[in-house]
Amino acid sequence: MSLLQEFRPGQVWLDTAGNPIQAHGGGVLYHAGTYYWYGENKDVDNETVIQEIEGRPTPVVRRRVPVQGVSCYTSTDLYNWTHAGIVLPAVPDDPDHDLHPTKVLERPKVLYCAATRQFVMWFHADSADYKAACAGVAVADSPTGPFRYLGCFRPNDGMSRDMTLFLDDDGQAYHIAASEDNRTLHVALLTEDFLRPAGPFSRIFVDQSREAPAWFKHNGRYFMVSSGCTGWAPNEAEYAVADTPFGPWSTLGNPCVGPGAERTFEGQSTHVLPIHGQPGRFILMLDQWNP
Ligand code: GAL
């Protein structure tokens, strides 16, 4: 395949082997000259489950695919991405495992922890009915894995669904997640090894039902893009600014402009990617879900 010179938002994007990029709900890590794009691999058909409807066993197609695991793609130019494989695979042979295909694994994000020289992945880990509302953690010695699953829990004893990670310039890392039945976001400072909440946390956007948080920093201030709470259906994005990660946060309205802006171009935020070597330039990454 010839090298790509551009990418086309909203269209299927092929990797260097000619296959559609499978990195949904993703996030990008820049490390030692390479971009690593992690995301949900959904390269499988929707699952059909048998449900009792009006007293009869009826096949129902689920609105999501069975968990395959987290894919990683590498690039140096942001156009051409090479699949480095599934770096955290599902665990099909143990129905009780958090990574069993019937469970939920969404929005994986990876940071490099300089203190431990490990690559630390957090993701939304959930039961099939989304009631467990936990965060899962995995670690690796190399950015392309393999990642070792450490387990899942509720950070600061709070529910944790849509989530992201943020690494500040001072080396402090934060976990940001939709908590309290998706009504309020929690921002939790992480321990030095990035594996656990360190204690201090803040409730932000209280009772505002913000989801899909994506954070970035510009000129010393913190910015968040998020979506409203309408499941897989698109809605209007909002962005906000704060002087510290814990807030207070001020909303700035819809960051999108042009045709389709009122439904975020049919997308939902997952990550804001700062372009290395070009201060002040960012790419907002969105998923167009097709459940
Ligand atoms: C969305 C969320 C997705 C997924 C979906 C399930 O609001 O952003 O990541 O969890 O709900 O309905």
Tab-separated table of N, CA and C in Angstrom, residues 120-265:
chain	number	residue	atom	x	y	z
A	120	VAL	N	1.333	2.211	31.693
A	120	VAL	CA	0.192	1.887	32.551
A	120	VAL	C	-1.105	2.160	31.793
A	121	MET	N	-1.927	1.134	31.667
A	121	MET	CA	-3.207	1.249	30.965
A	121	MET	C	-4.360	1.231	31.966
A	122	TRP	N	-5.275	2.183	31.817
A	122	TRP	CA	-6.546	2.143	32.552
A	122	TRP	C	-7.669	2.054	31.517
A	123	PHE	N	-8.761	1.406	31.889
A	123	PHE	CA	-9.907	1.338	30.976
A	123	PHE	C	-11.188	1.160	31.780
A	124	HIS	N	-12.301	1.386	31.115
A	124	HIS	CA	-13.610	1.149	31.722
A	124	HIS	C	-13.873	-0.352	31.684
A	125	ALA	N	-13.885	-0.963	32.864
A	125	ALA	CA	-14.143	-2.406	32.982
A	125	ALA	C	-15.523	-2.564	33.585
A	126	ASP	N	-16.355	-3.343	32.911
A	126	ASP	CA	-17.721	-3.435	33.430
A	126	ASP	C	-18.307	-4.812	33.194
A	127	SER	N	-19.403	-5.081	33.905
A	127	SER	CA	-20.180	-6.292	33.665
A	127	SER	C	-21.052	-6.069	32.432
A	128	ALA	N	-21.629	-7.138	31.892
A	128	ALA	CA	-22.424	-7.041	30.659
A	128	ALA	C	-23.570	-6.036	30.797
A	129	ASP	N	-24.101	-5.873	32.020
A	129	ASP	CA	-25.224	-4.940	32.228
A	129	ASP	C	-24.756	-3.542	32.664
A	130	TYR	N	-23.464	-3.280	32.608
A	130	TYR	CA	-22.864	-1.983	32.968
A	130	TYR	C	-23.102	-1.604	34.433
A	131	LYS	N	-23.390	-2.589	35.281
A	131	LYS	CA	-23.673	-2.238	36.677
A	131	LYS	C	-22.444	-2.280	37.580
A	132	ALA	N	-21.384	-2.982	37.139
A	132	ALA	CA	-20.182	-3.063	37.984
A	132	ALA	C	-19.466	-1.710	38.043
A	133	ALA	N	-19.433	-0.974	36.901
A	133	ALA	CA	-18.869	0.391	36.838
A	133	ALA	C	-17.505	0.509	37.513
A	134	CYS	N	-16.528	-0.200	36.958
A	134	CYS	CA	-15.185	-0.234	37.551
A	134	CYS	C	-14.140	0.306	36.573
A	135	ALA	N	-12.935	0.494	37.097
A	135	ALA	CA	-11.780	0.819	36.262
A	135	ALA	C	-10.813	-0.355	36.331
A	136	GLY	N	-10.316	-0.784	35.163
A	136	GLY	CA	-9.333	-1.860	35.100
A	136	GLY	C	-7.950	-1.272	34.867
A	137	VAL	N	-6.929	-1.955	35.367
A	137	VAL	CA	-5.547	-1.468	35.230
A	137	VAL	C	-4.655	-2.610	34.727
A	138	ALA	N	-3.759	-2.268	33.790
A	138	ALA	CA	-2.805	-3.253	33.261
A	138	ALA	C	-1.469	-2.546	33.047
A	139	VAL	N	-0.365	-3.286	33.102
A	139	VAL	CA	0.961	-2.673	32.933
A	139	VAL	C	1.805	-3.459	31.931
A	140	ALA	N	2.785	-2.751	31.340
A	140	ALA	CA	3.700	-3.395	30.400
A	140	ALA	C	5.062	-2.718	30.481
A	141	ASP	N	6.100	-3.451	30.106
A	141	ASP	CA	7.450	-2.882	30.071
A	141	ASP	C	7.724	-2.192	28.742
A	142	SER	N	6.911	-2.528	27.724
A	142	SER	CA	7.096	-1.946	26.395
A	142	SER	C	5.759	-1.332	25.963
A	143	PRO	N	5.801	-0.249	25.171
A	143	PRO	CA	4.532	0.378	24.766
A	143	PRO	C	3.656	-0.547	23.915
A	144	THR	N	4.268	-1.518	23.254
A	144	THR	CA	3.467	-2.447	22.442
A	144	THR	C	3.152	-3.740	23.207
A	145	GLY	N	3.284	-3.680	24.525
A	145	GLY	CA	2.889	-4.800	25.358
A	145	GLY	C	3.899	-5.925	25.369
A	146	PRO	N	3.468	-7.121	25.825
A	146	PRO	CA	2.110	-7.417	26.273
A	146	PRO	C	1.794	-6.754	27.616
A	147	PHE	N	0.523	-6.330	27.782
A	147	PHE	CA	0.090	-5.753	29.043
A	147	PHE	C	-0.368	-6.860	29.982
A	148	ARG	N	0.008	-6.718	31.257
A	148	ARG	CA	-0.353	-7.681	32.295
A	148	ARG	C	-1.514	-7.092	33.079
A	149	TYR	N	-2.635	-7.809	33.106
A	149	TYR	CA	-3.833	-7.302	33.787
A	149	TYR	C	-3.688	-7.414	35.294
A	150	LEU	N	-3.926	-6.289	35.996
A	150	LEU	CA	-3.752	-6.298	37.456
A	150	LEU	C	-5.074	-6.428	38.205
A	151	GLY	N	-6.192	-6.095	37.536
A	151	GLY	CA	-7.486	-6.198	38.218
A	151	GLY	C	-8.286	-4.924	38.045
A	152	CYS	N	-9.517	-4.931	38.573
A	152	CYS	CA	-10.361	-3.739	38.463
A	152	CYS	C	-11.003	-3.427	39.814
A	153	PHE	N	-11.403	-2.182	39.960
A	153	PHE	CA	-11.952	-1.704	41.233
A	153	PHE	C	-12.701	-0.394	40.974
A	154	ARG	N	-13.391	0.081	42.015
A	154	ARG	CA	-14.042	1.386	41.932
A	154	ARG	C	-13.140	2.429	42.590
A	155	PRO	N	-12.574	3.364	41.805
A	155	PRO	CA	-11.666	4.357	42.376
A	155	PRO	C	-12.368	5.180	43.466
A	156	ASN	N	-11.730	5.334	44.590
A	156	ASN	CA	-12.314	6.073	45.722
A	156	ASN	C	-13.736	5.600	46.031
A	157	ASP	N	-13.963	4.288	45.839
A	157	ASP	CA	-15.259	3.654	46.107
A	157	ASP	C	-16.405	4.235	45.286
A	158	GLY	N	-16.074	4.937	44.197
A	158	GLY	CA	-17.127	5.517	43.368
A	158	GLY	C	-17.253	4.757	42.057
A	159	MET	N	-18.449	4.803	41.473
A	159	MET	CA	-18.628	4.201	40.144
A	159	MET	C	-17.662	4.858	39.160
A	160	SER	N	-17.254	4.098	38.143
A	160	SER	CA	-16.331	4.624	37.150
A	160	SER	C	-16.712	4.040	35.794
A	161	ARG	N	-17.278	4.871	34.921
A	161	ARG	CA	-17.609	4.390	33.562
A	161	ARG	C	-16.734	5.162	32.565
A	162	ASP	N	-17.321	5.972	31.661
A	162	ASP	CA	-16.491	6.682	30.674
A	162	ASP	C	-15.319	7.350	31.387
A	163	MET	N	-14.112	7.124	30.880
A	163	MET	CA	-12.946	7.632	31.610
A	163	MET	C	-11.809	8.021	30.672
A	164	THR	N	-10.896	8.810	31.239
A	164	THR	CA	-9.639	9.085	30.563
A	164	THR	C	-8.545	9.236	31.613
A	165	LEU	N	-7.294	9.320	31.139
A	165	LEU	CA	-6.163	9.627	32.006
A	165	LEU	C	-5.558	10.944	31.539
A	166	PHE	N	-4.904	11.646	32.464
A	166	PHE	CA	-4.209	12.875	32.084
A	166	PHE	C	-2.898	12.962	32.840
A	167	LEU	N	-1.802	13.204	32.098
A	167	LEU	CA	-0.483	13.365	32.715
A	167	LEU	C	-0.090	14.835	32.663
A	168	ASP	N	0.124	15.412	33.828
A	168	ASP	CA	0.474	16.833	33.904
A	168	ASP	C	1.982	17.015	33.700
A	169	ASP	N	2.413	18.268	33.433
A	169	ASP	CA	3.842	18.557	33.212
A	169	ASP	C	4.687	18.246	34.445
A	170	ASP	N	4.076	18.285	35.620
A	170	ASP	CA	4.831	18.033	36.851
A	170	ASP	C	4.924	16.543	37.173
A	171	GLY	N	4.460	15.686	36.253
A	171	GLY	CA	4.572	14.239	36.455
A	171	GLY	C	3.403	13.621	37.205
A	172	GLN	N	2.469	14.458	37.670
A	172	GLN	CA	1.299	13.929	38.392
A	172	GLN	C	0.276	13.422	37.370
A	173	ALA	N	-0.287	12.261	37.665
A	173	ALA	CA	-1.276	11.684	36.753
A	173	ALA	C	-2.652	11.682	37.409
A	174	TYR	N	-3.677	11.795	36.580
A	174	TYR	CA	-5.056	11.857	37.062
A	174	TYR	C	-5.932	10.878	36.287
A	175	HIS	N	-6.922	10.335	36.984
A	175	HIS	CA	-7.965	9.517	36.371
A	175	HIS	C	-9.244	10.330	36.446
A	176	ILE	N	-9.918	10.461	35.309
A	176	ILE	CA	-11.145	11.250	35.239
A	176	ILE	C	-12.244	10.314	34.771
A	177	ALA	N	-13.352	10.198	35.506
A	177	ALA	CA	-14.365	9.213	35.140
A	177	ALA	C	-15.770	9.695	35.469
A	178	ALA	N	-16.718	9.226	34.642
A	178	ALA	CA	-18.143	9.469	34.920
A	178	ALA	C	-18.535	8.583	36.099
A	179	SER	N	-18.960	9.219	37.188
A	179	SER	CA	-19.286	8.494	38.412
A	179	SER	C	-20.720	8.818	38.837
A	180	GLU	N	-21.104	8.293	39.994
A	180	GLU	CA	-22.419	8.599	40.575
A	180	GLU	C	-23.527	8.420	39.523
A	181	ASP	N	-23.577	7.207	38.926
A	181	ASP	CA	-24.578	6.920	37.877
A	181	ASP	C	-24.472	7.889	36.706
A	182	ASN	N	-23.239	8.247	36.356
A	182	ASN	CA	-22.929	9.137	35.221
A	182	ASN	C	-23.388	10.582	35.432
A	183	ARG	N	-23.769	10.938	36.660
A	183	ARG	CA	-24.251	12.311	36.882
A	183	ARG	C	-23.113	13.295	37.118
A	184	THR	N	-21.997	12.790	37.695
A	184	THR	CA	-20.923	13.675	38.152
A	184	THR	C	-19.581	13.061	37.779
A	185	LEU	N	-18.641	13.903	37.314
A	185	LEU	CA	-17.304	13.375	37.007
A	185	LEU	C	-16.437	13.408	38.264
A	186	HIS	N	-15.603	12.394	38.423
A	186	HIS	CA	-14.617	12.374	39.503
A	186	HIS	C	-13.224	12.515	38.904
A	187	VAL	N	-12.421	13.397	39.480
A	187	VAL	CA	-11.014	13.564	39.100
A	187	VAL	C	-10.184	13.055	40.255
A	188	ALA	N	-9.400	12.012	40.029
A	188	ALA	CA	-8.612	11.419	41.111
A	188	ALA	C	-7.128	11.522	40.798
A	189	LEU	N	-6.363	12.063	41.728
A	189	LEU	CA	-4.903	12.032	41.627
A	189	LEU	C	-4.452	10.586	41.785
A	190	LEU	N	-3.458	10.162	40.993
A	190	LEU	CA	-2.963	8.786	41.092
A	190	LEU	C	-1.669	8.720	41.915
A	191	THR	N	-1.398	7.530	42.415
A	191	THR	CA	-0.159	7.293	43.151
A	191	THR	C	1.038	7.444	42.207
A	192	GLU	N	2.246	7.499	42.763
A	192	GLU	CA	3.443	7.726	41.951
A	192	GLU	C	3.631	6.690	40.857
A	193	ASP	N	3.146	5.450	41.128
A	193	ASP	CA	3.268	4.392	40.111
A	193	ASP	C	2.073	4.358	39.154
A	194	PHE	N	1.154	5.287	39.310
A	194	PHE	CA	-0.041	5.439	38.453
A	194	PHE	C	-1.020	4.257	38.566
A	195	LEU	N	-0.869	3.419	39.570
A	195	LEU	CA	-1.674	2.192	39.608
A	195	LEU	C	-2.951	2.311	40.447
A	196	ARG	N	-3.037	3.343	41.285
A	196	ARG	CA	-4.154	3.471	42.232
A	196	ARG	C	-4.482	4.937	42.435
A	197	PRO	N	-5.667	5.257	42.914
A	197	PRO	CA	-5.924	6.624	43.348
A	197	PRO	C	-5.075	6.924	44.589
A	198	ALA	N	-4.532	8.155	44.653
A	198	ALA	CA	-3.636	8.520	45.758
A	198	ALA	C	-4.405	9.030	46.969
A	199	GLY	N	-5.680	9.304	46.813
A	199	GLY	CA	-6.472	9.838	47.927
A	199	GLY	C	-7.261	11.064	47.495
A	200	PRO	N	-6.537	12.196	47.222
A	200	PRO	CA	-7.280	13.407	46.871
A	200	PRO	C	-8.088	13.233	45.588
A	201	PHE	N	-9.356	13.577	45.640
A	201	PHE	CA	-10.150	13.592	44.408
A	201	PHE	C	-11.186	14.695	44.488
A	202	SER	N	-11.719	15.054	43.330
A	202	SER	CA	-12.647	16.165	43.267
A	202	SER	C	-13.868	15.756	42.446
A	203	ARG	N	-15.041	16.239	42.859
A	203	ARG	CA	-16.280	16.028	42.086
A	203	ARG	C	-16.481	17.261	41.218
A	204	ILE	N	-16.532	17.071	39.910
A	204	ILE	CA	-16.700	18.230	39.027
A	204	ILE	C	-17.922	18.014	38.129
A	205	PHE	N	-18.458	19.093	37.608
A	205	PHE	CA	-19.678	19.035	36.775
A	205	PHE	C	-20.770	18.242	37.506
A	206	VAL	N	-20.952	18.588	38.777
A	206	VAL	CA	-21.882	17.867	39.650
A	206	VAL	C	-23.306	17.910	39.069
A	207	ASP	N	-23.903	16.723	38.926
A	207	ASP	CA	-25.271	16.573	38.405
A	207	ASP	C	-25.440	17.121	36.988
A	208	GLN	N	-24.331	17.236	36.228
A	208	GLN	CA	-24.447	17.752	34.847
A	208	GLN	C	-24.384	16.640	33.801
A	209	SER	N	-24.215	15.390	34.247
A	209	SER	CA	-24.232	14.231	33.345
A	209	SER	C	-23.314	14.410	32.134
A	210	ARG	N	-22.039	14.690	32.387
A	210	ARG	CA	-21.055	14.770	31.315
A	210	ARG	C	-20.366	13.417	31.160
A	211	GLU	N	-20.150	13.011	29.909
A	211	GLU	CA	-19.483	11.734	29.619
A	211	GLU	C	-18.323	11.973	28.665
A	212	ALA	N	-17.608	10.881	28.347
A	212	ALA	CA	-16.571	10.886	27.313
A	212	ALA	C	-15.538	12.000	27.512
A	213	PRO	N	-14.977	12.142	28.722
A	213	PRO	CA	-14.043	13.248	28.961
A	213	PRO	C	-12.733	13.077	28.192
A	214	ALA	N	-12.239	14.191	27.634
A	214	ALA	CA	-10.929	14.217	26.969
A	214	ALA	C	-10.234	15.490	27.430
A	215	TRP	N	-9.042	15.341	27.988
A	215	TRP	CA	-8.349	16.484	28.609
A	215	TRP	C	-7.114	16.889	27.827
A	216	PHE	N	-6.798	18.194	27.893
A	216	PHE	CA	-5.500	18.662	27.420
A	216	PHE	C	-5.136	19.930	28.168
A	217	LYS	N	-3.872	20.347	28.030
A	217	LYS	CA	-3.386	21.528	28.733
A	217	LYS	C	-2.824	22.496	27.718
A	218	HIS	N	-3.111	23.773	27.900
A	218	HIS	CA	-2.603	24.783	26.973
A	218	HIS	C	-2.346	26.072	27.749
A	219	ASN	N	-1.136	26.615	27.585
A	219	ASN	CA	-0.757	27.851	28.283
A	219	ASN	C	-1.067	27.786	29.780
A	220	GLY	N	-0.759	26.642	30.384
A	220	GLY	CA	-0.896	26.512	31.836
A	220	GLY	C	-2.302	26.256	32.327
A	221	ARG	N	-3.271	26.188	31.400
A	221	ARG	CA	-4.645	25.932	31.837
A	221	ARG	C	-5.121	24.583	31.326
A	222	TYR	N	-6.086	24.018	32.034
A	222	TYR	CA	-6.588	22.673	31.743
A	222	TYR	C	-7.896	22.795	30.959
A	223	PHE	N	-8.032	21.975	29.935
A	223	PHE	CA	-9.245	21.987	29.114
A	223	PHE	C	-9.845	20.590	29.070
A	224	MET	N	-11.170	20.544	29.039
A	224	MET	CA	-11.865	19.261	28.908
A	224	MET	C	-12.936	19.369	27.824
A	225	VAL	N	-12.925	18.410	26.904
A	225	VAL	CA	-14.046	18.247	25.970
A	225	VAL	C	-14.840	17.057	26.483
A	226	SER	N	-16.159	17.158	26.463
A	226	SER	CA	-16.987	16.025	26.910
A	226	SER	C	-18.270	15.988	26.111
A	227	SER	N	-19.012	14.891	26.264
A	227	SER	CA	-20.309	14.763	25.593
A	227	SER	C	-21.409	14.806	26.643
A	228	GLY	N	-22.644	14.939	26.166
A	228	GLY	CA	-23.791	14.715	27.040
A	228	GLY	C	-23.985	13.210	27.193
A	229	CYS	N	-25.060	12.831	27.860
A	229	CYS	CA	-25.248	11.439	28.257
A	229	CYS	C	-26.440	10.834	27.501
A	230	THR	N	-26.179	10.378	26.254
A	230	THR	CA	-27.270	9.789	25.469
A	230	THR	C	-26.852	8.439	24.885
A	231	GLY	N	-26.085	7.666	25.655
A	231	GLY	CA	-25.675	6.337	25.199
A	231	GLY	C	-24.844	6.413	23.935
A	232	TRP	N	-25.170	5.555	22.957
A	232	TRP	CA	-24.391	5.517	21.718
A	232	TRP	C	-24.774	6.636	20.755
A	233	ALA	N	-25.860	7.369	21.042
A	233	ALA	CA	-26.338	8.388	20.104
A	233	ALA	C	-25.572	9.693	20.296
A	234	PRO	N	-25.214	10.369	19.191
A	234	PRO	CA	-24.441	11.607	19.325
A	234	PRO	C	-25.256	12.756	19.920
A	235	ASN	N	-24.565	13.682	20.557
A	235	ASN	CA	-25.203	14.887	21.095
A	235	ASN	C	-24.198	16.032	20.973
A	236	GLU	N	-24.517	17.166	21.563
A	236	GLU	CA	-23.660	18.343	21.411
A	236	GLU	C	-22.503	18.301	22.414
A	237	ALA	N	-21.289	18.425	21.920
A	237	ALA	CA	-20.120	18.453	22.814
A	237	ALA	C	-20.071	19.781	23.563
A	238	GLU	N	-19.269	19.759	24.635
A	238	GLU	CA	-19.067	20.983	25.411
A	238	GLU	C	-17.599	21.023	25.804
A	239	TYR	N	-17.021	22.223	25.891
A	239	TYR	CA	-15.669	22.271	26.454
A	239	TYR	C	-15.622	23.231	27.621
A	240	ALA	N	-14.606	23.036	28.449
A	240	ALA	CA	-14.527	23.751	29.710
A	240	ALA	C	-13.067	23.994	30.051
A	241	VAL	N	-12.825	24.941	30.941
A	241	VAL	CA	-11.450	25.317	31.298
A	241	VAL	C	-11.325	25.452	32.813
A	242	ALA	N	-10.112	25.186	33.323
A	242	ALA	CA	-9.862	25.323	34.760
A	242	ALA	C	-8.389	25.669	34.980
A	243	ASP	N	-8.093	26.258	36.135
A	243	ASP	CA	-6.701	26.582	36.467
A	243	ASP	C	-5.999	25.444	37.181
A	244	THR	N	-6.771	24.505	37.739
A	244	THR	CA	-6.191	23.305	38.347
A	244	THR	C	-7.060	22.119	37.932
A	245	PRO	N	-6.499	20.894	37.919
A	245	PRO	CA	-7.302	19.738	37.518
A	245	PRO	C	-8.554	19.552	38.390
A	246	PHE	N	-8.448	19.907	39.665
A	246	PHE	CA	-9.579	19.719	40.568
A	246	PHE	C	-10.649	20.812	40.432
A	247	GLY	N	-10.381	21.818	39.608
A	247	GLY	CA	-11.358	22.866	39.368
A	247	GLY	C	-11.113	24.072	40.258
A	248	PRO	N	-12.062	25.034	40.292
A	248	PRO	CA	-13.363	24.996	39.620
A	248	PRO	C	-13.260	25.114	38.101
A	249	TRP	N	-14.197	24.459	37.405
A	249	TRP	CA	-14.239	24.437	35.958
A	249	TRP	C	-15.311	25.397	35.446
A	250	SER	N	-14.996	26.117	34.362
A	250	SER	CA	-15.991	26.985	33.721
A	250	SER	C	-16.280	26.452	32.331
A	251	THR	N	-17.553	26.339	31.995
A	251	THR	CA	-17.904	25.826	30.670
A	251	THR	C	-17.810	26.940	29.630
A	252	LEU	N	-17.408	26.548	28.420
A	252	LEU	CA	-17.167	27.507	27.342
A	252	LEU	C	-18.071	27.247	26.139
A	253	GLY	N	-18.987	26.281	26.245
A	253	GLY	CA	-19.894	26.006	25.135
A	253	GLY	C	-19.390	24.910	24.220
A	254	ASN	N	-19.946	24.883	23.009
A	254	ASN	CA	-19.620	23.844	22.033
A	254	ASN	C	-18.317	24.196	21.320
A	255	PRO	N	-17.320	23.305	21.351
A	255	PRO	CA	-16.057	23.624	20.665
A	255	PRO	C	-16.129	23.428	19.155
A	256	CYS	N	-17.210	22.816	18.652
A	256	CYS	CA	-17.291	22.497	17.218
A	256	CYS	C	-17.957	23.626	16.445
A	257	VAL	N	-17.516	23.809	15.206
A	257	VAL	CA	-18.129	24.802	14.330
A	257	VAL	C	-18.394	24.182	12.964
A	258	GLY	N	-19.350	24.738	12.235
A	258	GLY	CA	-19.620	24.278	10.870
A	258	GLY	C	-20.750	23.269	10.836
A	259	PRO	N	-21.044	22.761	9.619
A	259	PRO	CA	-22.154	21.819	9.447
A	259	PRO	C	-21.974	20.581	10.340
A	260	GLY	N	-23.018	20.227	11.087
A	260	GLY	CA	-22.960	19.043	11.947
A	260	GLY	C	-22.423	19.323	13.341
A	261	ALA	N	-22.048	20.579	13.613
A	261	ALA	CA	-21.435	20.906	14.908
A	261	ALA	C	-22.383	20.616	16.072
A	262	GLU	N	-23.687	20.782	15.841
A	262	GLU	CA	-24.633	20.633	16.959
A	262	GLU	C	-24.776	19.179	17.405
A	263	ARG	N	-24.272	18.222	16.577
A	263	ARG	CA	-24.225	16.814	17.006
A	263	ARG	C	-22.794	16.284	16.912
A	264	THR	N	-21.840	17.209	17.097
A	264	THR	CA	-20.422	16.840	17.157
A	264	THR	C	-20.015	15.968	15.964
A	265	PHE	N	-20.553	16.356	14.778
A	265	PHE	CA	-20.235	15.621	13.543
A	265	PHE	C	-20.543	14.126	13.706
